[in-house]
Amino acid sequence: MKHEQNEDVTLVTGGASGIGLALTEGLLESGHRVLVADVSEENLEALRSKAPATQLRCVHMDVSDEQGVRAVVEDSEACFGPISGLVNSAGIGRDVAFLDTDLDYLQRVLQVNLVGTFLVGREVARCMRQRRRGSIVNIASVSGIRGNAGRAAYGASKGGVITLTKVQAVELASDGIRVNAVAPGPIETPLVGRMHTEAARQRWVSDVPQRRYAAPAELNGTLAWLLDDKLSSFVTGQVVSVDGGFTAAGLL
């Protein structure tokens, strides 16, 4: 069912695949105007035909490029619409044991997952502050909460995102901006498909009380709730795990 179109814009980084794509499709279906930023031109091109240009704008952006991020945000504010919501879902990673993790890989993961979340959040928050309203949702991970094997780089980056979220929430509350994080468990995304071997998949399923991976769209309800200033107006600085019970589980 289509809904009346909103004037404000939600920026979704990494919005052309995985969790970001599922959210983008859900927001479009609900009548939201969406700015999708992604590094994959192929994925962006495939997405452009899903909605008119007045509702959906797709732009190439590397979240770790400070000047590029600033240019995209400024252009959107001037030519597309005010950004009232941000979901930082761009991310990279793969399973590498701690002793096998080289410095180049560690720095690249931190640059995209943590620094990228910082840069986009900072530029968008500067615009939101002028209007004294806005909601930012950072995609973290249960690997930023639990010590999952093979996640030295990825887990460190997502743990940093969780702390960043809390600092942002505290500092931006007086500006009318809420900041929260969502920590997904195992989700059937292209990134997870590359990260999880068959053996890893079996371990994840055995450790998740619901005994399965989730579809990306199963995060949409939580993300939409956190973005909505009416439904979650007193919620900020929180980390919501959407993980089938993984972080709550003890012996199974």
mmCIF file of C-alpha atoms in Angstrom:
data_model
loop_
_atom_site.group_PDB
_atom_site.id
_atom_site.type_symbol
_atom_site.label_atom_id
_atom_site.label_comp_id
_atom_site.label_asym_id
_atom_site.label_seq_id
_atom_site.Cartn_x
_atom_site.Cartn_y
_atom_site.Cartn_z
ATOM 1 C CA MET A 1 0.000 0.000 0.000
ATOM 2 C CA LYS A 2 1.416 3.368 -1.020
ATOM 3 C CA HIS A 3 1.360 6.227 1.469
ATOM 4 C CA GLU A 4 1.419 9.978 1.051
ATOM 5 C CA GLN A 5 4.922 11.158 0.189
ATOM 6 C CA ASN A 6 6.930 12.949 2.869
ATOM 7 C CA GLU A 7 8.968 16.048 2.036
ATOM 8 C CA ASP A 8 11.956 15.303 4.273
ATOM 9 C CA VAL A 9 14.774 13.068 3.088
ATOM 10 C CA THR A 10 16.308 9.965 4.648
ATOM 11 C CA LEU A 11 19.930 9.310 3.683
ATOM 12 C CA VAL A 12 20.901 5.639 3.583
ATOM 13 C CA THR A 13 24.587 4.871 3.110
ATOM 14 C CA GLY A 14 25.299 1.493 1.583
ATOM 15 C CA GLY A 15 21.686 1.741 0.475
ATOM 16 C CA ALA A 16 22.030 -0.162 -2.787
ATOM 17 C CA SER A 17 22.586 -3.608 -1.265
ATOM 18 C CA GLY A 18 21.902 -5.717 1.797
ATOM 19 C CA ILE A 19 20.330 -4.108 4.851
ATOM 20 C CA GLY A 20 20.478 -0.674 3.260
ATOM 21 C CA LEU A 21 18.671 -1.805 0.119
ATOM 22 C CA ALA A 22 15.907 -3.533 2.076
ATOM 23 C CA LEU A 23 15.390 -0.380 4.132
ATOM 24 C CA THR A 24 15.409 1.819 1.034
ATOM 25 C CA GLU A 25 12.699 -0.302 -0.565
ATOM 26 C CA GLY A 26 10.639 -0.194 2.619
ATOM 27 C CA LEU A 27 10.960 3.573 2.953
ATOM 28 C CA LEU A 28 9.986 4.113 -0.671
ATOM 29 C CA GLU A 29 6.939 1.902 -0.214
ATOM 30 C CA SER A 30 5.933 4.029 2.799
ATOM 31 C CA GLY A 31 6.183 7.236 0.793
ATOM 32 C CA HIS A 32 9.504 8.518 2.103
ATOM 33 C CA ARG A 33 11.984 10.403 -0.029
ATOM 34 C CA VAL A 34 15.319 8.602 0.018
ATOM 35 C CA LEU A 35 18.873 9.591 -0.831
ATOM 36 C CA VAL A 36 20.935 6.459 -1.416
ATOM 37 C CA ALA A 37 24.720 6.741 -1.248
ATOM 38 C CA ASP A 38 26.812 3.756 -2.279
ATOM 39 C CA VAL A 39 30.180 2.944 -3.858
ATOM 40 C CA SER A 40 28.749 0.473 -6.380
ATOM 41 C CA GLU A 41 27.694 2.209 -9.585
ATOM 42 C CA GLU A 42 26.204 -1.063 -10.828
ATOM 43 C CA ASN A 43 23.959 -1.417 -7.780
ATOM 44 C CA LEU A 44 22.993 2.257 -7.905
ATOM 45 C CA GLU A 45 21.988 1.974 -11.553
ATOM 46 C CA ALA A 46 19.809 -1.054 -10.799
ATOM 47 C CA LEU A 47 18.096 0.869 -8.009
ATOM 48 C CA ARG A 48 17.349 4.088 -9.904
ATOM 49 C CA SER A 49 14.428 2.627 -11.834
ATOM 50 C CA LYS A 50 12.522 1.660 -8.679
ATOM 51 C CA ALA A 51 11.105 5.133 -7.985
ATOM 52 C CA PRO A 52 10.783 8.538 -9.682
ATOM 53 C CA ALA A 53 13.644 11.002 -9.335
ATOM 54 C CA THR A 54 11.481 13.208 -7.122
ATOM 55 C CA GLN A 55 11.344 10.418 -4.527
ATOM 56 C CA LEU A 56 14.664 8.608 -4.952
ATOM 57 C CA ARG A 57 18.113 9.983 -5.596
ATOM 58 C CA CYS A 58 21.098 7.658 -6.025
ATOM 59 C CA VAL A 59 24.628 9.023 -5.697
ATOM 60 C CA HIS A 60 28.114 7.564 -5.675
ATOM 61 C CA MET A 61 29.830 8.218 -2.359
ATOM 62 C CA ASP A 62 32.797 6.745 -0.512
ATOM 63 C CA VAL A 63 31.958 7.227 3.164
ATOM 64 C CA SER A 64 35.660 7.425 4.044
ATOM 65 C CA ASP A 65 36.212 10.434 1.731
ATOM 66 C CA GLU A 66 35.644 13.531 3.871
ATOM 67 C CA GLN A 67 35.318 16.004 1.009
ATOM 68 C CA GLY A 68 33.111 13.662 -0.988
ATOM 69 C CA VAL A 69 30.773 13.141 1.961
ATOM 70 C CA ARG A 70 30.494 16.872 2.552
ATOM 71 C CA ALA A 71 29.730 17.510 -1.127
ATOM 72 C CA VAL A 72 26.953 14.906 -1.239
ATOM 73 C CA VAL A 73 25.290 16.226 1.922
ATOM 74 C CA GLU A 74 25.503 19.852 0.815
ATOM 75 C CA ASP A 75 24.140 19.034 -2.643
ATOM 76 C CA SER A 76 21.234 17.069 -1.203
ATOM 77 C CA GLU A 77 20.337 19.851 1.205
ATOM 78 C CA ALA A 78 20.386 22.391 -1.626
ATOM 79 C CA CYS A 79 18.833 20.412 -4.474
ATOM 80 C CA PHE A 80 16.859 17.428 -3.120
ATOM 81 C CA GLY A 81 15.560 18.205 0.350
ATOM 82 C CA PRO A 82 16.414 18.537 4.043
ATOM 83 C CA ILE A 83 17.890 15.389 5.549
ATOM 84 C CA SER A 84 15.829 14.473 8.612
ATOM 85 C CA GLY A 85 16.945 10.861 8.891
ATOM 86 C CA LEU A 86 20.252 9.065 8.415
ATOM 87 C CA VAL A 87 21.004 5.358 8.437
ATOM 88 C CA ASN A 88 24.712 4.553 8.300
ATOM 89 C CA SER A 89 24.685 1.054 6.821
ATOM 90 C CA ALA A 90 27.785 1.151 4.605
ATOM 91 C CA GLY A 91 30.316 -1.387 5.765
ATOM 92 C CA ILE A 92 32.930 -3.964 4.809
ATOM 93 C CA GLY A 93 34.459 -6.986 6.485
ATOM 94 C CA ARG A 94 35.523 -10.610 6.341
ATOM 95 C CA ASP A 95 36.520 -13.265 8.843
ATOM 96 C CA VAL A 96 40.236 -13.070 9.624
ATOM 97 C CA ALA A 97 41.869 -14.505 12.740
ATOM 98 C CA PHE A 98 43.502 -11.937 15.028
ATOM 99 C CA LEU A 99 47.052 -13.212 14.418
ATOM 100 C CA ASP A 100 46.445 -13.190 10.656
ATOM 101 C CA THR A 101 45.019 -9.654 10.539
ATOM 102 C CA ASP A 102 47.445 -7.309 8.799
ATOM 103 C CA LEU A 103 47.571 -3.584 9.458
ATOM 104 C CA ASP A 104 46.326 -2.585 6.003
ATOM 105 C CA TYR A 105 43.167 -4.641 6.426
ATOM 106 C CA LEU A 106 42.553 -3.355 9.957
ATOM 107 C CA GLN A 107 42.941 0.256 8.858
ATOM 108 C CA ARG A 108 40.666 -0.185 5.836
ATOM 109 C CA VAL A 109 37.873 -1.740 7.909
ATOM 110 C CA LEU A 110 38.153 0.999 10.528
ATOM 111 C CA GLN A 111 38.230 3.666 7.813
ATOM 112 C CA VAL A 112 34.979 2.514 6.221
ATOM 113 C CA ASN A 113 32.996 1.168 9.167
ATOM 114 C CA LEU A 114 33.999 3.600 11.914
ATOM 115 C CA VAL A 115 35.486 6.687 10.275
ATOM 116 C CA GLY A 116 32.827 6.583 7.549
ATOM 117 C CA THR A 117 30.052 6.466 10.144
ATOM 118 C CA PHE A 118 31.700 9.378 11.949
ATOM 119 C CA LEU A 119 32.118 11.521 8.821
ATOM 120 C CA VAL A 120 28.609 11.072 7.457
ATOM 121 C CA GLY A 121 27.067 11.515 10.886
ATOM 122 C CA ARG A 122 29.005 14.701 11.522
ATOM 123 C CA GLU A 123 28.097 16.344 8.216
ATOM 124 C CA VAL A 124 24.422 15.406 8.468
ATOM 125 C CA ALA A 125 24.181 16.431 12.128
ATOM 126 C CA ARG A 126 25.535 19.874 11.268
ATOM 127 C CA CYS A 127 22.560 20.315 8.937
ATOM 128 C CA MET A 128 20.053 18.776 11.345
ATOM 129 C CA ARG A 129 21.209 21.094 14.114
ATOM 130 C CA GLN A 130 20.059 24.124 12.141
ATOM 131 C CA ARG A 131 16.502 22.710 12.171
ATOM 132 C CA ARG A 132 16.814 21.312 15.710
ATOM 133 C CA ARG A 133 15.501 17.890 14.767
ATOM 134 C CA GLY A 134 16.664 14.656 13.221
ATOM 135 C CA SER A 135 17.320 10.978 13.826
ATOM 136 C CA ILE A 136 20.533 9.086 13.125
ATOM 137 C CA VAL A 137 20.732 5.293 13.206
ATOM 138 C CA ASN A 138 24.133 3.627 12.980
ATOM 139 C CA ILE A 139 24.345 -0.005 11.924
ATOM 140 C CA ALA A 140 26.616 -1.747 14.413
ATOM 141 C CA SER A 141 26.790 -5.528 14.876
ATOM 142 C CA VAL A 142 26.588 -8.182 17.554
ATOM 143 C CA SER A 143 30.302 -8.578 16.767
ATOM 144 C CA GLY A 144 30.766 -5.180 18.413
ATOM 145 C CA ILE A 145 29.161 -6.578 21.576
ATOM 146 C CA ARG A 146 30.413 -10.167 21.741
ATOM 147 C CA GLY A 147 33.912 -11.527 21.106
ATOM 148 C CA ASN A 148 33.165 -13.416 17.908
ATOM 149 C CA ALA A 149 36.113 -15.362 16.478
ATOM 150 C CA GLY A 150 37.557 -13.938 13.275
ATOM 151 C CA ARG A 151 36.239 -10.452 13.999
ATOM 152 C CA ALA A 152 39.278 -8.606 15.399
ATOM 153 C CA ALA A 153 39.025 -5.855 12.776
ATOM 154 C CA TYR A 154 35.300 -5.975 12.074
ATOM 155 C CA GLY A 155 34.324 -6.300 15.730
ATOM 156 C CA ALA A 156 36.634 -3.468 16.760
ATOM 157 C CA SER A 157 35.095 -1.214 14.107
ATOM 158 C CA LYS A 158 31.558 -2.000 15.235
ATOM 159 C CA GLY A 159 32.440 -1.658 18.907
ATOM 160 C CA GLY A 160 33.711 1.788 18.003
ATOM 161 C CA VAL A 161 30.420 2.546 16.256
ATOM 162 C CA ILE A 162 28.544 1.666 19.450
ATOM 163 C CA THR A 163 30.636 4.034 21.572
ATOM 164 C CA LEU A 164 30.422 6.731 18.898
ATOM 165 C CA THR A 165 26.633 6.369 18.925
ATOM 166 C CA LYS A 166 26.451 6.993 22.661
ATOM 167 C CA VAL A 167 28.713 10.050 22.491
ATOM 168 C CA GLN A 168 26.729 11.457 19.574
ATOM 169 C CA ALA A 169 23.479 10.921 21.463
ATOM 170 C CA VAL A 170 24.743 12.751 24.544
ATOM 171 C CA GLU A 171 26.248 15.688 22.665
ATOM 172 C CA LEU A 172 23.444 16.156 20.133
ATOM 173 C CA ALA A 173 20.433 15.753 22.428
ATOM 174 C CA SER A 174 20.296 19.482 23.158
ATOM 175 C CA ASP A 175 20.133 20.102 19.390
ATOM 176 C CA GLY A 176 17.001 17.972 19.027
ATOM 177 C CA ILE A 177 18.886 15.115 17.358
ATOM 178 C CA ARG A 178 18.490 11.507 18.468
ATOM 179 C CA VAL A 179 21.184 8.905 17.755
ATOM 180 C CA ASN A 180 20.785 5.162 18.181
ATOM 181 C CA ALA A 181 22.389 1.995 16.867
ATOM 182 C CA VAL A 182 21.058 -1.313 15.638
ATOM 183 C CA ALA A 183 23.220 -4.401 16.158
ATOM 184 C CA PRO A 184 22.188 -7.100 13.686
ATOM 185 C CA GLY A 185 22.920 -10.753 14.201
ATOM 186 C CA PRO A 186 23.304 -13.074 11.205
ATOM 187 C CA ILE A 187 21.484 -11.525 8.236
ATOM 188 C CA GLU A 188 21.314 -12.916 4.699
ATOM 189 C CA THR A 189 23.204 -10.114 2.951
ATOM 190 C CA PRO A 190 25.909 -10.144 0.258
ATOM 191 C CA LEU A 191 28.461 -9.098 2.906
ATOM 192 C CA VAL A 192 27.527 -11.966 5.218
ATOM 193 C CA GLY A 193 27.540 -14.311 2.248
ATOM 194 C CA ARG A 194 31.188 -13.415 1.683
ATOM 195 C CA MET A 195 32.129 -13.529 5.368
ATOM 196 C CA HIS A 196 30.486 -16.770 6.520
ATOM 197 C CA THR A 197 31.840 -20.129 5.437
ATOM 198 C CA GLU A 198 29.496 -23.114 5.602
ATOM 199 C CA ALA A 199 31.086 -24.124 8.899
ATOM 200 C CA ALA A 200 30.581 -20.619 10.254
ATOM 201 C CA ARG A 201 26.945 -20.680 9.174
ATOM 202 C CA GLN A 202 26.376 -23.886 11.097
ATOM 203 C CA ARG A 203 27.921 -22.368 14.229
ATOM 204 C CA TRP A 204 25.797 -19.224 13.934
ATOM 205 C CA VAL A 205 22.587 -21.197 13.529
ATOM 206 C CA SER A 206 23.444 -23.380 16.524
ATOM 207 C CA ASP A 207 24.117 -20.303 18.707
ATOM 208 C CA VAL A 208 21.044 -18.276 17.712
ATOM 209 C CA PRO A 209 17.943 -19.285 19.718
ATOM 210 C CA GLN A 210 15.706 -18.770 16.669
ATOM 211 C CA ARG A 211 18.005 -21.154 14.753
ATOM 212 C CA ARG A 212 18.151 -19.165 11.539
ATOM 213 C CA TYR A 213 19.506 -16.175 9.640
ATOM 214 C CA ALA A 214 17.183 -13.199 9.165
ATOM 215 C CA ALA A 215 16.191 -11.567 5.895
ATOM 216 C CA PRO A 216 17.450 -7.964 5.569
ATOM 217 C CA ALA A 217 13.877 -6.617 5.589
ATOM 218 C CA GLU A 218 13.399 -7.986 9.115
ATOM 219 C CA LEU A 219 15.377 -4.982 10.353
ATOM 220 C CA ASN A 220 13.052 -2.495 8.658
ATOM 221 C CA GLY A 221 10.557 -2.243 11.494
ATOM 222 C CA THR A 222 13.208 -1.433 14.083
ATOM 223 C CA LEU A 223 14.944 1.048 11.793
ATOM 224 C CA ALA A 224 11.692 2.779 10.832
ATOM 225 C CA TRP A 225 10.713 3.040 14.503
ATOM 226 C CA LEU A 226 14.027 4.633 15.466
ATOM 227 C CA LEU A 227 13.809 7.074 12.555
ATOM 228 C CA ASP A 228 10.282 8.166 13.519
ATOM 229 C CA ASP A 229 10.352 11.208 15.805
ATOM 230 C CA LYS A 230 6.826 10.516 17.043
ATOM 231 C CA LEU A 231 7.159 6.829 17.814
ATOM 232 C CA SER A 232 10.632 6.945 19.413
ATOM 233 C CA SER A 233 10.891 10.570 20.542
ATOM 234 C CA PHE A 234 12.415 9.687 23.962
ATOM 235 C CA VAL A 235 14.786 7.010 22.669
ATOM 236 C CA THR A 236 18.409 8.016 22.169
ATOM 237 C CA GLY A 237 21.822 6.542 22.884
ATOM 238 C CA GLN A 238 20.483 2.989 22.690
ATOM 239 C CA VAL A 239 21.825 -0.120 20.975
ATOM 240 C CA VAL A 240 19.016 -2.384 19.789
ATOM 241 C CA SER A 241 20.077 -5.939 18.999
ATOM 242 C CA VAL A 242 18.105 -7.571 16.194
ATOM 243 C CA ASP A 243 19.696 -10.973 16.453
ATOM 244 C CA GLY A 244 17.221 -13.778 17.079
ATOM 245 C CA GLY A 245 18.266 -13.843 20.736
ATOM 246 C CA PHE A 246 22.004 -14.287 20.116
ATOM 247 C CA THR A 247 23.286 -11.705 22.613
ATOM 248 C CA ALA A 248 20.801 -12.857 25.268
ATOM 249 C CA ALA A 249 21.676 -16.534 25.039
ATOM 250 C CA GLY A 250 23.679 -18.600 27.473
ATOM 251 C CA LEU A 251 23.910 -22.370 27.132
ATOM 252 C CA LEU A 252 21.583 -23.697 24.441
#
